[in-house]
Amino acid sequence: MFGLYNTLLHLALLVSLPLWFLAFFSKRRVYRGFLERLGRYSTNTRNALLGHPCIWIHSASVGEVKSATPLIEGIKSRFPAQKILLSTMTATGREIARESISGIDAVVYFPLDLPWVVSGALRRFSPALIILLETEVWPNFIHTSCRQGIPVVTLSG
């Protein structure tokens, strides 16, 4: 089943490449997040998470980002040294997270659900736990996380 899913996903990526290139050159927001969506993160982002395995919280957009606030505050109040990585799908969600939520060690765009992208992102961050705050399903992300022994929890799904 994953073989068919991944084949179709790679085909969709290939077919949509002209649109990616158009968006890449016409919209600055796409350009900024493109490398992160491919699992390439800045040195500052990686350094912010060194020292402890992080908790990776995924919030798709603004609504989920806002709903993550009490969760993040609760984790940080109980475990102040715990590193927290928050990922979003949208630029607006990312901006809201950076501006209004304290206690987040890094905010990134969620990686594309391609096996090689997901593996790279998980390897770079080595999360101890992944919390998904939405009902979007990312088969490769969930499958690879579980295969690596990383617990995945869906809240409000």
mmCIF file of C-alpha atoms in Angstrom:
data_model
loop_
_atom_site.group_PDB
_atom_site.id
_atom_site.type_symbol
_atom_site.label_atom_id
_atom_site.label_comp_id
_atom_site.label_asym_id
_atom_site.label_seq_id
_atom_site.Cartn_x
_atom_site.Cartn_y
_atom_site.Cartn_z
ATOM 1 C CA MET A 1 0.000 0.000 0.000
ATOM 2 C CA PHE A 2 2.823 2.422 0.841
ATOM 3 C CA GLY A 3 4.396 1.613 -2.526
ATOM 4 C CA LEU A 4 1.298 2.786 -4.398
ATOM 5 C CA TYR A 5 0.902 5.848 -2.173
ATOM 6 C CA ASN A 6 4.545 6.850 -2.633
ATOM 7 C CA THR A 7 4.443 6.271 -6.383
ATOM 8 C CA LEU A 8 1.368 8.487 -6.711
ATOM 9 C CA LEU A 9 2.895 11.095 -4.403
ATOM 10 C CA HIS A 10 6.120 11.275 -6.409
ATOM 11 C CA LEU A 11 4.102 11.458 -9.635
ATOM 12 C CA ALA A 12 2.034 14.323 -8.224
ATOM 13 C CA LEU A 13 5.228 16.116 -7.223
ATOM 14 C CA LEU A 14 6.657 15.643 -10.694
ATOM 15 C CA VAL A 15 3.487 16.890 -12.402
ATOM 16 C CA SER A 16 3.256 19.891 -10.063
ATOM 17 C CA LEU A 17 6.904 20.951 -10.455
ATOM 18 C CA PRO A 18 6.064 23.716 -12.982
ATOM 19 C CA LEU A 19 3.609 25.171 -10.459
ATOM 20 C CA TRP A 20 6.242 24.973 -7.716
ATOM 21 C CA PHE A 21 8.704 26.849 -9.929
ATOM 22 C CA LEU A 22 6.140 29.533 -10.741
ATOM 23 C CA ALA A 23 5.244 29.935 -7.079
ATOM 24 C CA PHE A 24 8.902 29.793 -6.102
ATOM 25 C CA PHE A 25 9.781 32.804 -8.218
ATOM 26 C CA SER A 26 6.578 34.782 -7.800
ATOM 27 C CA LYS A 27 5.860 34.467 -4.081
ATOM 28 C CA ARG A 28 8.448 35.125 -1.413
ATOM 29 C CA ARG A 29 6.516 33.040 1.166
ATOM 30 C CA VAL A 30 6.877 29.901 -0.969
ATOM 31 C CA TYR A 31 10.580 30.535 -1.420
ATOM 32 C CA ARG A 32 11.176 30.929 2.316
ATOM 33 C CA GLY A 33 9.532 27.660 3.246
ATOM 34 C CA PHE A 34 10.560 25.523 0.298
ATOM 35 C CA LEU A 35 13.768 24.090 1.752
ATOM 36 C CA GLU A 36 12.122 23.341 5.091
ATOM 37 C CA ARG A 37 9.356 21.456 3.289
ATOM 38 C CA LEU A 38 12.158 19.349 1.791
ATOM 39 C CA GLY A 39 13.556 18.643 5.260
ATOM 40 C CA ARG A 40 16.401 21.181 5.089
ATOM 41 C CA TYR A 41 16.527 23.347 8.192
ATOM 42 C CA SER A 42 18.801 26.190 9.183
ATOM 43 C CA THR A 43 21.712 25.715 11.545
ATOM 44 C CA ASN A 44 20.002 28.057 14.035
ATOM 45 C CA THR A 45 16.899 25.851 14.053
ATOM 46 C CA ARG A 46 18.902 22.667 14.552
ATOM 47 C CA ASN A 47 21.076 24.264 17.274
ATOM 48 C CA ALA A 48 17.988 25.462 19.169
ATOM 49 C CA LEU A 49 16.990 21.832 19.695
ATOM 50 C CA LEU A 50 20.340 20.387 20.743
ATOM 51 C CA GLY A 51 20.738 18.825 24.157
ATOM 52 C CA HIS A 52 17.483 16.947 24.688
ATOM 53 C CA PRO A 53 15.155 14.970 22.452
ATOM 54 C CA CYS A 54 12.364 17.351 21.541
ATOM 55 C CA ILE A 55 8.616 17.035 21.533
ATOM 56 C CA TRP A 56 7.445 17.742 17.988
ATOM 57 C CA ILE A 57 3.997 19.334 17.905
ATOM 58 C CA HIS A 58 2.355 19.715 14.497
ATOM 59 C CA SER A 59 -0.319 22.380 14.062
ATOM 60 C CA ALA A 60 -1.551 22.756 10.509
ATOM 61 C CA SER A 61 -2.671 26.392 10.588
ATOM 62 C CA VAL A 62 -3.640 29.324 12.793
ATOM 63 C CA GLY A 63 -6.490 27.566 14.641
ATOM 64 C CA GLU A 64 -4.350 24.599 15.638
ATOM 65 C CA VAL A 65 -1.438 26.871 16.546
ATOM 66 C CA LYS A 66 -3.688 28.778 18.948
ATOM 67 C CA SER A 67 -5.033 25.538 20.402
ATOM 68 C CA ALA A 68 -1.447 24.363 20.984
ATOM 69 C CA THR A 69 -0.704 27.269 23.335
ATOM 70 C CA PRO A 70 -2.087 25.711 26.573
ATOM 71 C CA LEU A 71 -0.436 22.388 25.721
ATOM 72 C CA ILE A 72 2.960 24.019 25.196
ATOM 73 C CA GLU A 73 2.606 26.143 28.334
ATOM 74 C CA GLY A 74 1.672 23.025 30.321
ATOM 75 C CA ILE A 75 4.637 21.036 29.042
ATOM 76 C CA LYS A 76 7.038 23.899 29.725
ATOM 77 C CA SER A 77 5.686 24.532 33.221
ATOM 78 C CA ARG A 78 6.047 20.874 34.186
ATOM 79 C CA PHE A 79 9.242 20.191 32.262
ATOM 80 C CA PRO A 80 11.084 23.517 31.800
ATOM 81 C CA ALA A 81 14.114 21.937 30.110
ATOM 82 C CA GLN A 82 11.986 20.111 27.528
ATOM 83 C CA LYS A 83 12.704 21.271 23.974
ATOM 84 C CA ILE A 84 9.628 21.936 21.825
ATOM 85 C CA LEU A 85 9.499 21.989 18.047
ATOM 86 C CA LEU A 86 6.318 23.321 16.457
ATOM 87 C CA SER A 87 5.588 22.725 12.789
ATOM 88 C CA THR A 88 2.912 24.318 10.639
ATOM 89 C CA MET A 89 1.655 24.047 7.093
ATOM 90 C CA THR A 90 0.910 27.734 6.571
ATOM 91 C CA ALA A 91 2.990 30.903 6.700
ATOM 92 C CA THR A 92 0.322 32.615 8.794
ATOM 93 C CA GLY A 93 0.341 29.788 11.337
ATOM 94 C CA ARG A 94 4.108 29.995 11.515
ATOM 95 C CA GLU A 95 4.036 33.767 12.088
ATOM 96 C CA ILE A 96 1.397 33.477 14.819
ATOM 97 C CA ALA A 97 3.433 30.761 16.557
ATOM 98 C CA ARG A 98 6.609 32.821 16.509
ATOM 99 C CA GLU A 99 4.888 35.989 17.697
ATOM 100 C CA SER A 100 2.475 34.753 20.331
ATOM 101 C CA ILE A 101 3.644 31.487 21.897
ATOM 102 C CA SER A 102 6.493 31.519 24.369
ATOM 103 C CA GLY A 103 8.330 28.339 25.196
ATOM 104 C CA ILE A 104 8.787 27.102 21.636
ATOM 105 C CA ASP A 105 12.410 26.368 20.834
ATOM 106 C CA ALA A 106 11.898 26.234 17.048
ATOM 107 C CA VAL A 107 9.110 26.740 14.511
ATOM 108 C CA VAL A 108 9.369 25.074 11.099
ATOM 109 C CA TYR A 109 7.258 24.148 8.117
ATOM 110 C CA PHE A 110 6.039 20.559 8.159
ATOM 111 C CA PRO A 111 7.997 18.401 5.700
ATOM 112 C CA LEU A 112 6.426 17.018 2.548
ATOM 113 C CA ASP A 113 5.195 13.470 3.140
ATOM 114 C CA LEU A 114 7.859 11.896 0.925
ATOM 115 C CA PRO A 115 9.821 9.038 2.540
ATOM 116 C CA TRP A 116 13.262 10.573 1.977
ATOM 117 C CA VAL A 117 12.123 14.000 3.216
ATOM 118 C CA VAL A 118 10.439 12.605 6.330
ATOM 119 C CA SER A 119 13.439 10.416 7.199
ATOM 120 C CA GLY A 120 15.770 13.409 6.947
ATOM 121 C CA ALA A 121 13.561 15.606 9.118
ATOM 122 C CA LEU A 122 13.196 12.938 11.799
ATOM 123 C CA ARG A 123 16.936 12.277 11.743
ATOM 124 C CA ARG A 124 17.716 15.997 12.150
ATOM 125 C CA PHE A 125 15.383 16.546 15.096
ATOM 126 C CA SER A 126 15.272 13.115 16.803
ATOM 127 C CA PRO A 127 11.950 13.751 18.558
ATOM 128 C CA ALA A 128 11.055 11.741 21.652
ATOM 129 C CA LEU A 129 7.331 12.250 20.975
ATOM 130 C CA ILE A 130 5.215 13.613 18.137
ATOM 131 C CA ILE A 131 1.862 15.252 18.824
ATOM 132 C CA LEU A 132 -0.429 15.927 15.858
ATOM 133 C CA LEU A 133 -3.052 18.590 16.554
ATOM 134 C CA GLU A 134 -5.180 18.054 13.485
ATOM 135 C CA THR A 135 -6.857 15.313 11.527
ATOM 136 C CA GLU A 136 -4.714 15.493 8.407
ATOM 137 C CA VAL A 137 -3.099 12.120 7.829
ATOM 138 C CA TRP A 138 0.545 11.912 6.809
ATOM 139 C CA PRO A 139 1.150 8.182 6.153
ATOM 140 C CA ASN A 140 4.906 8.338 5.561
ATOM 141 C CA PHE A 141 5.496 10.657 8.508
ATOM 142 C CA ILE A 142 3.494 8.466 10.880
ATOM 143 C CA HIS A 143 4.842 5.181 9.465
ATOM 144 C CA THR A 144 8.487 6.304 9.579
ATOM 145 C CA SER A 145 8.097 7.728 13.084
ATOM 146 C CA CYS A 146 6.604 4.493 14.382
ATOM 147 C CA ARG A 147 9.247 2.428 12.580
ATOM 148 C CA GLN A 148 11.907 4.490 14.381
ATOM 149 C CA GLY A 149 10.192 3.910 17.732
ATOM 150 C CA ILE A 150 8.890 7.472 18.092
ATOM 151 C CA PRO A 151 5.426 7.561 19.676
ATOM 152 C CA VAL A 152 2.837 9.514 17.687
ATOM 153 C CA VAL A 153 -0.255 10.945 19.389
ATOM 154 C CA THR A 154 -3.182 12.644 17.673
ATOM 155 C CA LEU A 155 -5.008 15.194 19.814
ATOM 156 C CA SER A 156 -8.338 16.707 18.765
ATOM 157 C CA GLY A 157 -8.431 14.403 15.757
#
